[in-house]
Amino acid sequence: AQQQQQLDALMAFPPEVEAALQELVDPNDPLDQASFCATDYINRIFPTEQSLAGLDDVLSGIRAQIAQLDSELRVAVQGESASSQSAAATNDDGGSSDLTDDSCTAIDAARAAIADLFDRMRDIKERADRSEAAVLDLTRDIRRLDTAKRNLTGSITALNQVVILINGVDEMKALMLRNDRPYDALAQCLGKIHEVTAGLDRFMDIPQLQQLRNEARSLEAELSGRVKTELRDLLTGPPRELQQQRGQVEACCRLADLMDFRVRTEVLDKFVQQQLAEYAVLFEETQEAAWLTKIDSRFGWMKKFVLGFEERYARLFPSNWRVTQRLVKEFCDITRSQLKVLMQKRAKELDVKLLLFAVERTRLFEEQVVTAFKEKEDPSSAADPSASSTQQAAEQLFTGAISQCFAPHLGLYTDSVDRNLAEMLQRWTQDVSAPLDRGTELLPSCADLFMVYKNSLKTCAKLSCGQPMLQLARVFAKYLREYANKILLGSLPTGGRNAQSAKDLFRELMMSGGVGGGFFSESTKLSNDDLSRVCVVICTAEYCLETTNQLEAKLRERINEQLTGEVDLRSEKDNFHSVINACVQLLVSDVESACEPPLTAMQKMSWNTVEAVGDQSPYVSSIGSHLSTNVPVIRDGLTSSRKYFTQFCSKFVSTFAPKFRAALFKCRPVSTVGAEQLLLDTHSLKTLLLSLPSLASPLQRKPPAAYTKLVVREMTKAEMLMKVVLSEHTNHQAFVESFSRLLPDSDLTEYQKVLDMKGVKRSEQMALIDAYRAAKPNDAVLRPSPSASSLSAASAGGGGGGSGGASSSLRARSRSPAAGVGNDKSPSSGSPGGDASATANAGGGGEEGGRMKRLENLLKRL
């Protein structure tokens, strides 16, 4: 509101200006009115919602008006500027108007105001410079005095330090000449010397100070030698004498603590070696207690010794010396060296049990030591410039301090695991043909295998997470491959056991293809127990695959980070995938091989002499009976692996459908009634395949959408083939169009086979072939037809459609007999060309319509 008031105040002009503006503006334009209200203006322009359709036009007009006003203002300003310049020139010549005089006067006044402003700013700056100079002049003496005070203070301090240093050196000389060994006084004197020397470091370029410092260092070196000798004599003496001179020892330790850390390191090293001299003798390599079987005696001796040591010496040394920790570290080093030499000399006596026992006891001792020293850790000692071992944390210092000597011999463990797994695999191989209990889902051996893997991995993690674990991972991979090739494939019925690998078996199955290829015969047909066994192998391979994924993750989690990339079980997982694919293909080949005799019987039937269309043919019933017997067994066996049962069904359809179409091509000649019977049989088989996943099951499930599409696509090709056979060929062009529409993927070879199925004479075939070549000049060369000759085409998805292709086609023909077979417009036929299949053939409508009505009645009964 305040901003609006300010804007209104700026827009308020004198009455004479307002009157002049009223004469210039258009009185009919609301935008020029002083009482303009934007809301009322918009409501007047757009009174209804429908009027908003002209919003763009109104906006365009307003933008144009704004642009025009801007242009007029620009011209007015430029004109005013030109007038001002002209007025100035005229003013120079002695003539001007009253308006020009006023403008020039205003400009001159503005220039004068600007010049006055610059003068004031210059004056202010000069005053500020003068004030700054005055302040500097006033404080110059103060700053000079302050610097002199600081320098004088520093000089006095330095002189005092020099005096203290001189007095300290002299006092130190005097104390060192005394015979009563005043180590406490020497410690105080040495501490002062160190303190003042650190403060005089910046003055050490003065020769006198350098000489004084060198003299102090010489005295300290001499004193350190005395202290080392004194401590050595005191610490190596009899314990009773040491206790009597306890104060002297403590004074020497305090003095040594002020000296270079190498003094106490040398003293402690000799002291610790002396304390452990008895241990080195008791457990030397010639002693019976030195071998791994008596390794507990080593640790028991050390625990007992540490307890007595702390009672005697714990309070004798400063806490930051960590004498007990240094003692235990020396014990670990001696033990590691002795065990390393012993195991090299007596390597033949090592076995896995003894090695695991020694490693386990050693790791336990290291953990106990780490726990004990963590509780005694002194945080203040972290800044102590002592030996590097004492600067490390207890965990880093003692973890692996002894057990690392076993690493070169851990190959015994992996070799033991290798032998154990080899024996287990040999035992399982002998029992591979044993009958399985009813209801078995997995081979019992797979659970035993991975239990051994789990325990071995847990044990190896306690021993080492480096190269031994990597070797163990390679052993695991080896026996995963052996288990897949020898146990899983060996558990298959006769025909799969002779394959060297799953890939070889899968390749053999794909190349043979059932009875016709020689892999299965009537004598080697799989029984229900054999089918169940194959299903058990599939479930076991799936379990092994999932567990191998978990094993690989666990190995990568446990092994050292730098070796993680070398753990790779992808090849073994691919091997289990191959076993599953080979087993599924084995089931497909067995079920599909049993469909060969009915298809052969179909080919031997005289389809040219069929007089009437009846129920489905015997060969269809035979195929349905076979599937109803075997498929439920496979489905029950793969209850826990439903996806592989669906894969089996899809592969069976992809294999059976091309063979069925190839068998149809061999049924020749086929009369019209015979073709109708074959079309009815094709529809029955299609219905049978659609219900294959739930065949003979009390619980009916809807098959997966992808499987339904596959069945519809594959079997619709056979239905379209029979529709083409039913088409009249008297009109060559119409017949070719019908063939191209119903079988768009076919070629001249299949075209000629269709003519053979229809029983067209050779003399008539030439005219029909010429019509085909004229209609499709790019496909005029005879070549092998993949859809007719492929017996094992794999299909994994595809077109859509319903399941009533044949029945709907027959119904359409019965409703429109004069249109011929090619007139099927049923959208449920699943054919790409089923929505526009009208042919030019219009003959024989009455007789054909009667046949279609009889077929429709048969379908209704079915």
PDB file of C-alpha atoms in Angstrom, residues 52 408 526 645:
ATOM      1  CA  LEU A  52     -11.156 -16.111 -23.560  1.00  0.00           C
ATOM      2  CA  PRO A 408      53.861 -71.287   5.017  1.00  0.00           C
ATOM      3  CA  LEU A 526      12.373 -92.619 -19.610  1.00  0.00           C
ATOM      4  CA  PHE A 645       8.631 -76.264 -15.561  1.00  0.00           C
TER       5      PHE A 645
END
